[in-house]
C-alpha cells in the first residue's frame, strides 16, 4: 500500500465490500407498509365508528372531530408498543429543505412512584416546537418562540427505529405557515375544488378531483472514504474544484448499464426498507453520469408523495452509510458531467361513480357515439389548455419555485431543462390546438389515440406508439397522460414546485369557469343552442373560451431545442422570463400577479410570501458563503502548499541538472521543468490574489443590510471569483505530480469498483 494519504484512502474505499442484505422471503406485497399505520391497521386497532370518521376525514376532507383523537391515539399506541416503539415525534418539513423531529417517550408518572406508557389525543393532534430557531423570514423573533405542529391525518403515521413519526404541519403562533406542508394542503384543496367544478361541465357525478405526483429521484453515490477526504463534498455537497476525468460520460455506457454489485446491494436494502414504509418503489437504473442512479415510485396522491420523497431522501443517506457509500443529492456535485434532478410527473384524477378519469389523458373514442367522444376530447383539451394558461401566466413564478443556489448550477446546461419555463406538447396535440384556434366554427373534434407500429422483424410484436414524443429539453413536457415538470432539483422538497403549480392551476380553472358560465348565460336564450340540437350553449361556450386561451398561452408552447441560443432570444421576444440570476428570480414570489393568485386561492398571504423570500435570499447567501469559505481554505491550505512543494522539487531537479550536464544541455533538458515552475508560480500567485479578492467581496456583501441586495451581491461578485479560482486549481491538478495531490480526483470519485 502506498504511503501517500490519498492512495490509502482510495485503496481502502475500493476494498469496501457490499453489506449482506437480508432479503425477506415473502413477496414485497406481503411486507409493504409493515411500519405504517395504514387502513388495515386502523381497521384492526380502532373502534369501528372511529375508523369510519377518520376515513371520512382522509377521503372526503371532513373536518377532524377532536372527540375521536383519544381513541385514535390509543389505537396507534397499542400498535406502536407491539412494534417495540418507545417514543413518538411530530415529523414536519420546515423551510430547510429537510425534515424536523423532536422525540418524546411514551412515559408519564403513574402517581405511585412508577411510570406508565401514555399517549393521548392531545399529544397526537398538536405540539409546540420552537418556532424561532427555524427559518421564518422574520415572522417570529428569537424571543417569540411559540409555534404549533398539527397532525395531518391524510398522511399515515409510520415507525422509524423505535419512534412513532406523526406527519404534521408547522405554523407560527400567529397562524402563518412556517413549512411546506401547510400551503401544499391549501393548494391541493384549491385545485381540487376548482377542478371538480369544471368537471361538472363534462360529468354530473364527479365527487372530487385528486392531484397525483410521481417523482423521479436522481442521486450520486461515492465511497465514504473518498467523500471524507474531500472537505468540499463534506461541507457543501459538491466538488468546488477538480479536473474532469479522461473518461466520464462521453461513451454513454453508464446510462441503463448493468448496475454494479455493491450498488445493487445498496438498492435492494433501500427498496426493502422503503417498501416497509409503504413507499412504492418501482424503478431503479443507472443514470447518464458515472456513479449516478435513479429511483422512481408508483404515482401517489400529491401530499403523500411529497412526504414519501422527504422520507426516502433521509432513508437513502442512512442506508448508504451501511454500505460504505455516501449519497450526494446536490444538483451538481461534479463539474463537466450531468447533474441530478427530481422530475415531478403531475396530473389530476376525477373520481366518478363508475371509476376514475385521468383528466390529462385523452378519453376513450366511441365511433357509435360521436357526442360522447367529443365530450371526452373537450374535457381533455380543457385541462390541457388551462394547465398551459397557468404555466404561461406564472412562468416566472414556476421558475422561482424550483430555483436555488444548487439547482442554478444544473439548469441551462446540455443536461437539464433551460432556465426558461416552456411546455412541449408534441405534434398531434399541437395540431389539434392549432385547429381549434384557427377554426371559424365550433365543430366536433377528436384526438387520435395510441397507434400501432409494425416492425419488419417477424419475432417482434407490433409496438403501440404514444400520441406524443418526448422532449428532454422541455422544463414542462406533456407525456401522454400527464405533465412532467423536469426543472426541480434533486435535493429540494417537491412541495415548493407543487404549491406554485397547483395554486396557479386553481386560479386558471376558476377564471375559466367564470368566463364559460358568463358565455353560457349569453348564449342560452338563442334557439340554435337549445338542448337537443347537438350544439348546446355549454359546448359552444367552452370551445369559444378555449379558443381565447389557446391564443393567449401560445407563447409558452415550444417543441424545439431548449438548449439553443436562438430559443433564449425567441423566448424573450415572446415575453417569457429568461432571467438567470437566482436572487432576482426569487422576486417573482412578490409579483402582484403572484400575490393575487396565492391570496385568491387562499394558499398563502403576502406576509407569508415575503417571509419565504427572505428565507430564500438568506439561504442563497449562506450557501454561497460556505462554499466561498471552503474554497478559500482548500486553495490556501491544500492547493498552494502542494503545488509549491512540487515546484520546489522541480527547482531542485533543475539545479541538479546544472551539476551533472553541460550548461547548454542542462538548459535544454530543464526547459520543460522551467516552464512548469513558471506556470505554477503564476497560477499560485493568481490564486492568492483571487482568494484575497474573494474574501473582500464577501466582506463588502456582508455589510449590505438588505438581504435581497446582499444575495444579489453574492451572485454578482462572489460567485464569479470562485469560478476563476477553480479554473486555476484545476489546471494545477493536471500539472502537479499525482502522488503529491491530496484530494481524491474525479477518476477515483466517479467509478465504483
XYZ file of C-alpha atoms in Angstrom:
753
model
C 0.000 0.000 0.000
C 1.251 3.434 -0.871
C 2.280 5.718 1.975
C 0.515 8.578 0.246
C -2.645 9.511 2.162
C -4.811 9.842 -0.922
C -3.764 6.451 -2.241
C -4.501 4.879 1.141
C -7.986 6.372 1.134
C -8.618 5.212 -2.430
C -7.414 1.670 -1.792
C -9.437 1.327 1.396
C -12.540 2.619 -0.402
C -12.119 0.089 -3.194
C -11.765 -2.731 -0.656
C -15.197 -1.974 0.798
C -17.471 -4.944 0.277
C -21.223 -4.760 -0.049
C -23.126 -5.373 3.131
C -25.094 -8.593 3.059
C -28.743 -7.732 2.550
C -31.300 -9.834 4.345
C -33.986 -10.124 1.701
C -37.406 -11.075 3.088
C -38.630 -14.440 1.862
C -42.134 -13.018 1.456
C -43.270 -11.155 -1.630
C -42.994 -7.346 -1.423
C -46.775 -7.102 -1.244
C -46.661 -9.135 1.979
C -44.415 -6.728 3.883
C -45.405 -3.492 2.118
C -46.391 -0.952 4.771
C -45.128 -3.069 7.672
C -44.142 0.043 9.634
C -47.102 2.220 8.614
C -50.378 2.734 10.446
C -52.363 2.160 7.259
C -56.051 1.442 6.751
C -55.634 -2.242 7.515
C -54.110 -1.432 10.887
C -56.596 1.378 11.513
C -59.421 -1.122 10.996
C -57.771 -3.553 13.414
C -56.835 -1.141 16.209
C -59.639 1.467 16.108
C -63.310 1.170 17.116
C -65.497 0.872 14.008
C -67.199 4.250 14.468
C -63.841 5.969 14.997
C -62.431 4.227 11.933
C -65.354 5.433 9.803
C -64.948 9.032 10.971
C -61.196 9.016 10.350
C -61.629 7.562 6.843
C -64.195 10.277 6.106
C -61.557 12.856 7.052
C -58.939 11.225 4.829
C -61.124 10.508 1.793
C -63.666 13.299 1.800
C -61.937 16.165 3.555
C -64.323 16.129 6.513
C -63.234 18.239 9.475
C -61.398 16.210 12.094
C -63.539 15.689 15.174
C -61.234 16.115 18.164
C -63.524 13.852 20.161
C -62.093 10.830 18.323
C -58.460 11.865 18.864
C -58.067 9.936 22.141
C -59.398 6.739 20.570
C -57.104 7.120 17.551
C -54.126 7.815 19.814
C -54.930 4.742 21.917
C -55.046 2.537 18.837
C -51.802 3.985 17.488
C -50.080 3.496 20.831
C -51.191 -0.119 21.112
C -49.863 -0.911 17.639
C -46.656 1.047 18.247
C -45.893 -0.679 21.547
C -46.411 -4.068 19.892
C -43.809 -2.970 17.310
C -41.276 -2.111 20.044
C -41.739 1.647 19.850
C -40.754 3.722 22.890
C -41.002 7.313 21.556
C -43.150 9.487 19.306
C -42.458 12.648 17.341
C -44.243 15.224 15.223
C -42.474 14.949 11.853
C -42.634 18.167 9.853
C -40.995 19.956 6.940
C -39.576 23.396 7.829
C -38.116 25.729 5.206
C -34.726 23.993 5.373
C -35.410 21.505 2.529
C -35.193 18.780 5.169
C -37.403 17.389 7.924
C -37.517 18.049 11.651
C -38.446 15.970 14.673
C -38.312 16.101 18.473
C -38.694 12.734 20.211
C -40.726 12.243 23.396
C -41.093 8.981 25.305
C -44.417 7.246 25.938
C -43.997 7.754 29.690
C -45.759 9.610 32.483
C -45.774 9.262 36.275
C -48.366 6.773 37.472
C -48.833 8.578 40.812
C -47.492 5.579 42.703
C -43.794 6.154 42.228
C -43.651 4.341 38.916
C -44.114 5.084 35.215
C -46.791 4.215 32.680
C -46.868 4.359 28.892
C -49.169 7.185 27.896
C -50.116 8.829 24.603
C -53.235 10.986 24.459
C -55.238 12.546 21.654
C -53.938 15.953 22.722
C -50.351 14.824 22.143
C -51.299 13.301 18.798
C -53.115 16.335 17.423
C -50.866 19.200 18.497
C -47.446 20.101 19.907
C -45.374 23.259 20.385
C -41.892 23.093 18.820
C -39.683 26.175 18.999
C -40.646 28.395 16.034
C -37.809 30.909 16.389
C -34.936 28.582 15.554
C -36.219 27.522 12.135
C -36.094 29.706 9.014
C -39.086 32.033 9.265
C -38.268 35.158 7.277
C -38.860 37.465 10.229
C -42.319 36.141 11.116
C -41.009 35.066 14.536
C -38.425 36.828 16.689
C -35.990 34.881 18.852
C -37.890 35.948 21.963
C -41.193 34.890 20.348
C -40.641 31.179 20.195
C -44.098 29.621 20.218
C -45.178 27.659 17.168
C -47.531 24.762 16.576
C -47.264 21.434 14.809
C -50.633 19.883 13.969
C -51.389 16.341 12.832
C -52.069 15.735 9.139
C -54.363 12.660 9.186
C -54.210 12.323 5.369
C -50.587 11.138 5.592
C -50.220 7.872 7.553
C -48.200 7.658 10.746
C -45.075 5.493 10.430
C -42.277 3.985 12.525
C -38.561 4.688 12.187
C -36.409 2.586 14.537
C -38.071 2.992 17.962
C -40.046 6.152 17.172
C -43.625 6.705 16.017
C -43.488 9.522 13.429
C -46.603 11.662 13.018
C -46.710 13.830 9.844
C -47.730 17.370 10.756
C -47.964 20.918 9.502
C -45.908 23.631 11.233
C -47.321 27.123 11.769
C -46.439 30.219 13.778
C -48.294 31.306 16.891
C -49.897 33.986 14.708
C -51.090 31.416 12.157
C -48.642 31.841 9.266
C -47.232 28.697 7.660
C -43.586 28.019 8.531
C -43.332 24.843 6.472
C -44.079 23.334 3.072
C -46.965 21.044 4.035
C -49.494 23.662 5.181
C -49.511 25.698 1.929
C -49.324 22.475 -0.099
C -52.504 21.178 1.546
C -54.183 24.523 0.856
C -53.083 24.428 -2.801
C -54.327 20.851 -3.215
C -57.687 21.808 -1.716
C -57.949 24.845 -4.015
C -57.153 22.976 -7.221
C -59.302 20.011 -6.197
C -62.360 22.206 -5.729
C -61.745 24.256 -8.890
C -61.176 21.131 -10.995
C -64.294 19.453 -9.591
C -66.380 22.490 -10.554
C -65.018 22.434 -14.113
C -65.532 18.667 -14.365
C -69.261 19.245 -13.835
C -69.398 20.531 -17.416
C -68.494 17.041 -18.629
C -69.698 14.645 -15.930
C -72.507 15.150 -13.432
C -71.255 12.516 -10.993
C -67.776 13.815 -10.092
C -67.259 13.558 -6.337
C -63.769 15.047 -6.138
C -60.532 15.596 -8.033
C -57.209 14.366 -6.695
C -53.736 15.628 -7.583
C -51.226 12.911 -8.476
C -47.455 13.134 -8.236
C -44.789 10.728 -9.375
C -41.273 11.956 -8.637
C -38.069 10.577 -10.123
C -35.179 10.874 -7.662
C -31.697 11.121 -9.194
C -28.619 10.826 -6.972
C -24.890 10.061 -6.923
C -23.042 7.525 -4.796
C -19.409 7.914 -3.728
C -17.266 5.757 -1.465
C -17.394 7.034 2.086
C -13.611 7.131 2.486
C -13.192 9.277 -0.618
C -16.043 11.522 0.494
C -14.383 12.114 3.867
C -11.126 13.066 2.142
C -12.870 15.867 0.204
C -13.689 18.792 2.562
C -15.738 20.424 -0.197
C -18.018 17.388 -0.586
C -18.257 17.063 3.178
C -19.293 20.682 3.779
C -21.039 21.793 0.587
C -22.244 18.631 -1.124
C -20.291 19.359 -4.306
C -16.705 19.455 -5.519
C -15.609 23.088 -5.643
C -12.601 22.076 -7.715
C -11.436 19.063 -9.685
C -10.370 18.471 -13.262
C -12.649 16.192 -15.259
C -11.634 12.585 -15.717
C -10.280 11.483 -19.103
C -13.286 9.172 -19.257
C -16.575 10.328 -17.820
C -19.939 10.010 -19.578
C -18.877 10.606 -23.187
C -19.208 6.919 -24.141
C -22.857 6.775 -22.980
C -22.062 3.390 -21.452
C -23.319 4.040 -17.939
C -26.909 5.006 -18.807
C -29.162 1.965 -18.237
C -25.997 -0.134 -17.918
C -25.517 -3.103 -15.608
C -25.821 -1.939 -12.009
C -22.568 -2.546 -10.055
C -22.860 -5.300 -7.427
C -22.207 -3.008 -4.466
C -24.773 -0.520 -5.732
C -27.263 -3.312 -6.381
C -26.897 -4.424 -2.762
C -27.496 -0.869 -1.587
C -30.561 -0.541 -3.836
C -32.059 -3.799 -2.582
C -31.594 -2.781 1.029
C -33.045 0.673 0.339
C -36.053 -0.703 -1.506
C -36.873 -3.230 1.205
C -36.823 -0.572 3.913
C -38.738 1.862 1.695
C -41.429 -0.710 0.911
C -41.808 -1.453 4.614
C -42.589 2.265 4.987
C -45.159 1.999 2.149
C -43.018 3.964 -0.317
C -43.995 2.188 -3.570
C -40.567 1.905 -5.214
C -40.960 0.828 -8.817
C -37.966 1.756 -10.988
C -34.201 1.758 -10.489
C -31.445 2.236 -13.048
C -28.075 3.774 -13.863
C -28.317 7.384 -14.974
C -26.173 9.159 -17.581
C -23.208 10.224 -15.436
C -20.830 7.730 -13.770
C -21.949 6.845 -10.237
C -25.351 8.455 -10.921
C -28.557 6.491 -10.362
C -32.310 6.958 -10.210
C -35.204 5.647 -8.147
C -38.853 6.246 -9.012
C -42.069 5.111 -7.288
C -45.593 4.424 -8.492
C -47.736 7.574 -8.669
C -49.443 8.620 -5.429
C -51.656 11.366 -4.096
C -49.514 14.513 -4.127
C -49.287 15.218 -0.381
C -48.390 11.615 0.386
C -45.888 11.524 -2.481
C -44.105 14.590 -1.093
C -43.920 13.022 2.372
C -42.572 9.810 0.893
C -39.891 11.639 -1.076
C -38.705 13.511 2.014
C -38.672 10.257 3.975
C -36.824 8.444 1.195
C -34.052 11.060 0.975
C -33.422 10.623 4.694
C -33.545 6.845 4.365
C -31.110 6.873 1.417
C -28.452 8.618 3.482
C -28.818 6.128 6.317
C -28.754 3.001 4.146
C -25.860 4.273 2.014
C -23.578 4.558 5.043
C -24.311 0.933 5.919
C -22.858 0.012 2.521
C -19.762 2.195 2.659
C -21.301 4.903 0.475
C -22.384 8.500 0.820
C -25.394 9.732 -1.147
C -24.946 13.045 -2.958
C -28.252 14.825 -3.541
C -26.649 18.089 -4.676
C -27.806 19.077 -8.158
C -24.254 19.416 -9.494
C -21.705 17.570 -7.352
C -19.239 17.176 -10.248
C -18.337 19.681 -12.932
C -18.345 18.547 -16.555
C -20.906 15.724 -16.184
C -24.666 15.658 -15.793
C -26.217 16.880 -12.587
C -29.253 15.445 -10.798
C -32.880 16.499 -10.979
C -36.145 15.355 -9.471
C -38.690 15.206 -12.286
C -42.214 15.843 -10.985
C -44.836 13.947 -13.011
C -48.093 15.738 -12.275
C -51.703 15.026 -13.196
C -55.299 15.302 -11.994
C -57.741 12.428 -11.458
C -61.528 12.818 -11.188
C -63.392 10.359 -9.001
C -66.681 9.289 -10.561
C -69.364 6.833 -9.527
C -68.163 4.315 -12.122
C -64.410 4.766 -11.645
C -61.679 7.319 -12.173
C -60.849 9.619 -15.069
C -57.330 10.890 -15.662
C -58.105 14.453 -16.686
C -54.881 14.994 -18.642
C -55.421 11.835 -20.703
C -57.446 11.602 -23.925
C -60.784 9.881 -23.367
C -61.910 6.665 -24.998
C -63.248 7.035 -28.518
C -66.594 5.512 -29.467
C -67.472 5.594 -33.170
C -71.113 4.824 -32.377
C -71.423 7.843 -30.083
C -69.706 10.919 -31.596
C -71.160 13.236 -28.958
C -69.659 11.210 -26.090
C -66.325 11.058 -27.875
C -66.397 14.817 -28.439
C -67.223 15.356 -24.751
C -64.178 13.301 -23.714
C -61.914 15.187 -26.100
C -63.305 18.524 -24.982
C -62.637 17.632 -21.350
C -59.082 16.602 -22.232
C -58.408 19.776 -24.221
C -59.878 21.923 -21.446
C -57.491 20.642 -18.791
C -54.509 20.735 -21.158
C -55.191 24.330 -22.200
C -55.894 25.581 -18.661
C -52.657 23.962 -17.490
C -50.877 25.890 -20.233
C -52.636 29.060 -19.087
C -51.343 28.507 -15.546
C -47.807 27.927 -16.810
C -47.958 30.935 -19.152
C -49.318 33.399 -16.595
C -46.870 32.304 -13.907
C -43.828 31.018 -15.822
C -41.542 33.278 -13.794
C -43.059 32.096 -10.500
C -42.740 28.437 -11.501
C -39.070 29.046 -12.228
C -38.681 30.707 -8.828
C -40.330 27.683 -7.185
C -37.560 25.365 -8.404
C -34.604 27.764 -8.276
C -31.862 27.528 -5.675
C -28.135 28.188 -5.360
C -27.548 24.489 -6.027
C -30.027 23.968 -8.880
C -28.647 27.041 -10.660
C -25.507 25.002 -11.467
C -27.614 22.406 -13.299
C -30.235 24.368 -15.233
C -29.353 25.567 -18.699
C -26.593 23.083 -19.481
C -26.937 20.340 -22.078
C -28.158 18.006 -19.369
C -31.241 19.640 -17.884
C -34.026 21.958 -18.972
C -33.068 25.592 -19.546
C -33.965 28.253 -17.012
C -36.941 29.256 -19.179
C -40.288 27.656 -18.402
C -41.989 26.436 -21.579
C -44.159 23.448 -22.443
C -43.720 20.703 -25.032
C -46.942 19.154 -26.387
C -45.922 17.015 -29.345
C -47.086 17.144 -32.949
C -50.571 15.650 -32.622
C -51.738 17.761 -29.701
C -50.159 20.894 -31.179
C -52.051 20.309 -34.432
C -55.311 19.843 -32.543
C -54.904 23.101 -30.598
C -53.923 24.945 -33.781
C -57.016 23.557 -35.497
C -59.289 24.778 -32.685
C -57.605 28.180 -32.656
C -57.848 28.701 -36.420
C -61.313 27.237 -36.970
C -64.105 29.750 -37.517
C -66.790 27.385 -36.288
C -67.397 25.322 -33.185
C -67.199 21.796 -34.596
C -66.793 18.392 -33.037
C -63.140 17.367 -32.954
C -61.194 14.323 -31.924
C -57.687 13.289 -30.915
C -56.159 10.084 -32.179
C -55.223 7.601 -29.514
C -52.181 5.358 -29.492
C -51.265 3.949 -32.904
C -49.748 0.628 -33.902
C -46.286 0.438 -35.471
C -45.380 -2.670 -37.432
C -41.724 -3.689 -37.216
C -40.299 -5.707 -40.083
C -38.996 -8.455 -37.784
C -41.325 -11.486 -37.546
C -40.440 -12.350 -33.952
C -41.130 -8.836 -32.614
C -44.747 -7.863 -31.849
C -46.225 -4.597 -33.109
C -45.476 -1.599 -30.906
C -48.120 0.736 -29.553
C -46.921 4.291 -30.149
C -47.953 7.121 -27.810
C -49.740 10.155 -29.193
C -46.729 12.320 -28.357
C -42.939 12.012 -28.393
C -40.784 13.309 -25.509
C -38.577 16.392 -25.387
C -35.884 16.177 -22.696
C -35.037 19.875 -23.126
C -38.531 20.976 -22.108
C -38.984 22.019 -18.464
C -42.723 21.226 -18.556
C -43.453 18.499 -21.084
C -46.714 16.716 -21.859
C -46.041 12.974 -21.880
C -49.337 11.413 -22.972
C -51.439 11.500 -19.797
C -49.597 13.921 -17.512
C -47.133 16.795 -17.468
C -43.544 16.213 -16.443
C -42.074 19.186 -14.580
C -38.407 18.401 -15.226
C -36.852 21.506 -13.689
C -36.937 20.738 -9.906
C -33.557 19.876 -8.417
C -32.632 16.599 -6.755
C -32.168 17.982 -3.227
C -35.335 20.060 -2.893
C -38.708 19.452 -1.349
C -41.148 18.679 -4.208
C -43.755 20.716 -2.363
C -42.207 24.023 -3.449
C -42.970 23.360 -7.126
C -46.288 21.682 -6.339
C -47.529 24.633 -4.272
C -46.904 27.079 -7.110
C -48.198 24.795 -9.870
C -51.403 23.720 -8.128
C -52.245 27.221 -6.956
C -51.696 28.554 -10.495
C -53.852 25.748 -11.910
C -56.619 26.514 -9.407
C -56.602 30.170 -10.467
C -56.730 29.226 -14.171
C -59.665 26.841 -13.661
C -61.606 29.324 -11.537
C -61.161 32.002 -14.197
C -62.088 29.530 -16.962
C -65.341 28.554 -15.238
C -66.277 32.158 -14.591
C -65.911 33.068 -18.264
C -67.657 29.915 -19.507
C -70.620 30.477 -17.203
C -70.882 34.035 -18.473
C -70.890 32.872 -22.108
C -73.434 30.150 -21.371
C -75.677 32.836 -19.945
C -75.250 34.921 -23.091
C -75.954 32.009 -25.476
C -78.626 30.057 -23.590
C -81.515 32.189 -24.858
C -80.753 31.555 -28.516
C -82.740 28.893 -30.378
C -79.769 27.420 -32.223
C -78.207 26.418 -28.902
C -81.257 24.743 -27.370
C -80.997 21.279 -25.829
C -81.385 18.513 -28.403
C -79.756 20.409 -31.234
C -76.422 18.711 -30.569
C -74.758 22.122 -30.335
C -75.604 23.299 -26.841
C -74.761 26.656 -25.373
C -72.412 24.899 -22.962
C -70.443 23.253 -25.795
C -70.098 26.488 -27.729
C -69.200 28.499 -24.614
C -66.424 26.069 -23.665
C -64.967 25.995 -27.179
C -65.022 29.790 -27.503
C -63.261 30.291 -24.169
C -60.734 27.588 -25.056
C -60.053 29.314 -28.363
C -59.302 32.550 -26.483
C -56.996 30.756 -24.063
C -55.196 28.797 -26.785
C -54.273 32.102 -28.405
C -53.305 33.688 -25.077
C -50.986 30.908 -23.854
C -49.422 30.129 -27.223
C -46.092 31.816 -26.301
C -45.403 29.155 -23.663
C -45.693 26.302 -26.178
C -42.333 25.261 -27.596
C -41.469 21.892 -29.127
C -37.944 22.709 -30.312
C -34.435 22.535 -28.839
C -34.474 24.305 -25.484
C -30.665 24.298 -25.374
C -30.231 26.571 -28.388
C -29.246 30.220 -28.129
C -31.967 31.025 -30.650
C -34.589 29.821 -28.176
C -33.347 32.236 -25.495
C -33.845 35.159 -27.873
C -37.190 33.818 -29.081
C -38.421 33.227 -25.501
C -37.552 36.793 -24.556
C -39.416 38.047 -27.627
C -42.457 36.006 -26.542
C -42.417 37.651 -23.124
C -41.245 34.626 -21.145
C -38.890 35.075 -18.219
C -35.261 34.474 -19.259
C -33.549 35.761 -16.105
C -30.654 33.602 -14.855
C -29.758 35.315 -11.571
C -31.103 33.177 -8.736
C -31.749 36.045 -6.256
C -33.543 38.060 -8.936
C -35.683 35.096 -9.983
C -36.964 34.775 -6.406
C -38.582 38.200 -6.794
C -41.434 36.576 -8.730
C -42.951 35.404 -5.453
C -43.748 39.044 -4.732
C -45.026 39.962 -8.209
C -48.508 41.416 -7.853
C -49.848 38.655 -10.098
C -48.293 36.038 -7.795
C -49.592 37.639 -4.615
C -53.064 37.957 -6.129
C -53.031 34.329 -7.229
C -51.865 32.952 -3.874
C -54.272 35.111 -1.888
C -57.303 34.471 -4.118
C -56.784 30.714 -3.809
C -56.120 31.065 -0.047
C -52.794 29.247 -0.329
C -50.541 31.971 1.144
C -50.879 35.636 2.017
C -48.491 38.463 1.252
C -46.820 38.225 4.672
C -46.090 34.516 4.199
C -44.750 35.111 0.688
C -42.477 37.926 1.856
C -41.181 35.737 4.677
C -40.416 32.872 2.297
C -38.494 35.180 0.039
C -36.455 36.363 2.991
C -35.648 32.721 3.725
C -34.738 32.018 0.088
C -32.393 35.015 -0.134
C -30.813 34.196 3.215
C -30.349 30.537 2.241
C -28.741 31.593 -1.031
C -26.286 33.878 0.779
C -25.353 31.242 3.343
C -24.899 28.545 0.704
C -22.515 30.651 -1.386
C -20.803 31.989 1.727
C -19.992 28.489 2.971
C -18.734 27.475 -0.461
C -16.515 30.558 -0.670
C -15.006 29.866 2.754
C -14.317 26.228 1.909
C -12.780 27.220 -1.425
C -10.515 29.725 0.290
C -9.425 27.091 2.793
C -8.751 24.461 0.131
C -6.875 26.926 -2.052
C -4.573 28.229 0.670
C -4.123 25.066 2.751
C -4.192 22.315 0.125
C -3.658 23.537 -3.407
C -0.930 26.137 -2.917
C 1.203 24.122 -0.417
C 1.082 21.002 -2.614
C 1.827 22.999 -5.755
C 4.738 24.895 -4.241
C 6.128 21.662 -2.792
C 6.158 20.150 -6.255
C 7.616 23.392 -7.579
C 10.485 23.034 -5.077
C 11.170 19.517 -6.338
C 11.302 20.817 -9.886
C 13.703 23.596 -8.854
C 15.995 21.039 -7.198
C 15.854 18.974 -10.374
C 16.854 21.984 -12.493
C 19.700 22.812 -10.132
C 20.848 19.177 -10.202
C 20.860 19.216 -13.992
C 23.403 22.032 -13.931
C 25.681 19.947 -11.690
C 25.531 16.927 -13.994
C 25.317 18.266 -17.555
C 26.987 20.998 -19.554
C 25.225 24.370 -19.314
C 23.820 24.063 -22.839
C 22.457 20.541 -22.334
C 21.195 21.292 -18.829
C 19.266 24.253 -20.196
C 17.741 22.106 -22.950
C 16.803 19.240 -20.608
C 15.383 21.608 -17.986
C 13.248 23.585 -20.403
C 10.021 21.716 -19.588
C 10.569 21.892 -15.833
C 11.373 25.594 -16.047
C 8.124 26.127 -17.909
C 6.210 24.210 -15.212
C 7.967 26.142 -12.436
C 6.918 29.390 -14.049
C 3.326 28.254 -14.625
C 2.976 27.054 -11.032
C 4.339 30.366 -9.770
C 1.939 32.362 -11.919
C -1.109 30.255 -11.068
C -0.443 30.182 -7.314
C 0.111 33.931 -7.405
C -3.247 34.394 -9.139
C -4.951 32.076 -6.630
C -3.575 34.088 -3.698
C -4.703 37.330 -5.303
C -8.160 35.949 -6.180
C -8.576 34.464 -2.685
C -7.952 37.898 -1.181
C -10.430 39.459 -3.589
C -12.945 36.721 -2.790
C -12.668 37.441 0.931
C -13.040 41.165 0.329
C -16.077 40.609 -1.896
C -17.724 38.662 0.921
C -16.911 41.391 3.412
C -18.417 44.051 1.193
C -21.526 41.952 0.538
C -21.950 41.144 4.242
C -22.114 44.861 5.051
C -25.267 45.209 2.930
C -28.191 45.299 5.341
C -30.933 44.349 2.881
C -30.828 40.544 2.456
C -32.173 40.775 -1.106
C -29.398 43.100 -2.226
C -26.846 41.051 -0.284
C -27.914 37.931 -2.196
C -27.574 39.779 -5.487
C -24.100 40.964 -4.452
C -23.058 37.393 -3.646
C -24.313 36.266 -7.045
C -22.683 39.110 -8.976
C -19.356 39.491 -7.140
C -18.564 36.363 -5.105
C -19.589 33.546 -7.474
C -17.521 34.780 -10.455
C -14.339 34.878 -8.337
C -14.951 31.310 -7.203
C -15.139 30.236 -10.846
C -11.795 31.925 -11.540
C -10.125 30.247 -8.562
C -11.472 26.870 -9.628
C -10.023 27.304 -13.104
C -6.542 27.914 -11.663
C -6.779 24.995 -9.236
C -7.985 22.587 -11.919
C -5.025 23.477 -14.124
C -2.624 22.912 -11.234
C -4.167 19.477 -10.639
C -3.043 18.488 -14.139
C 0.495 19.816 -13.537
C 1.385 18.624 -10.041
C 2.733 15.110 -9.590
C -0.164 12.734 -8.964
C 1.397 11.243 -5.832
C 1.507 14.631 -4.112
C -2.096 15.658 -4.784
C -4.027 15.271 -1.512
C -7.618 15.461 -2.776
C -9.218 12.368 -4.386
C -9.620 13.065 -8.093
C -12.646 12.641 -10.330
C -11.325 9.398 -11.802
C -11.354 7.957 -8.269
C -14.611 9.504 -7.102
C -16.668 8.608 -10.153
C -16.017 4.923 -10.707
C -17.230 2.439 -8.104
C -15.363 -0.864 -8.057
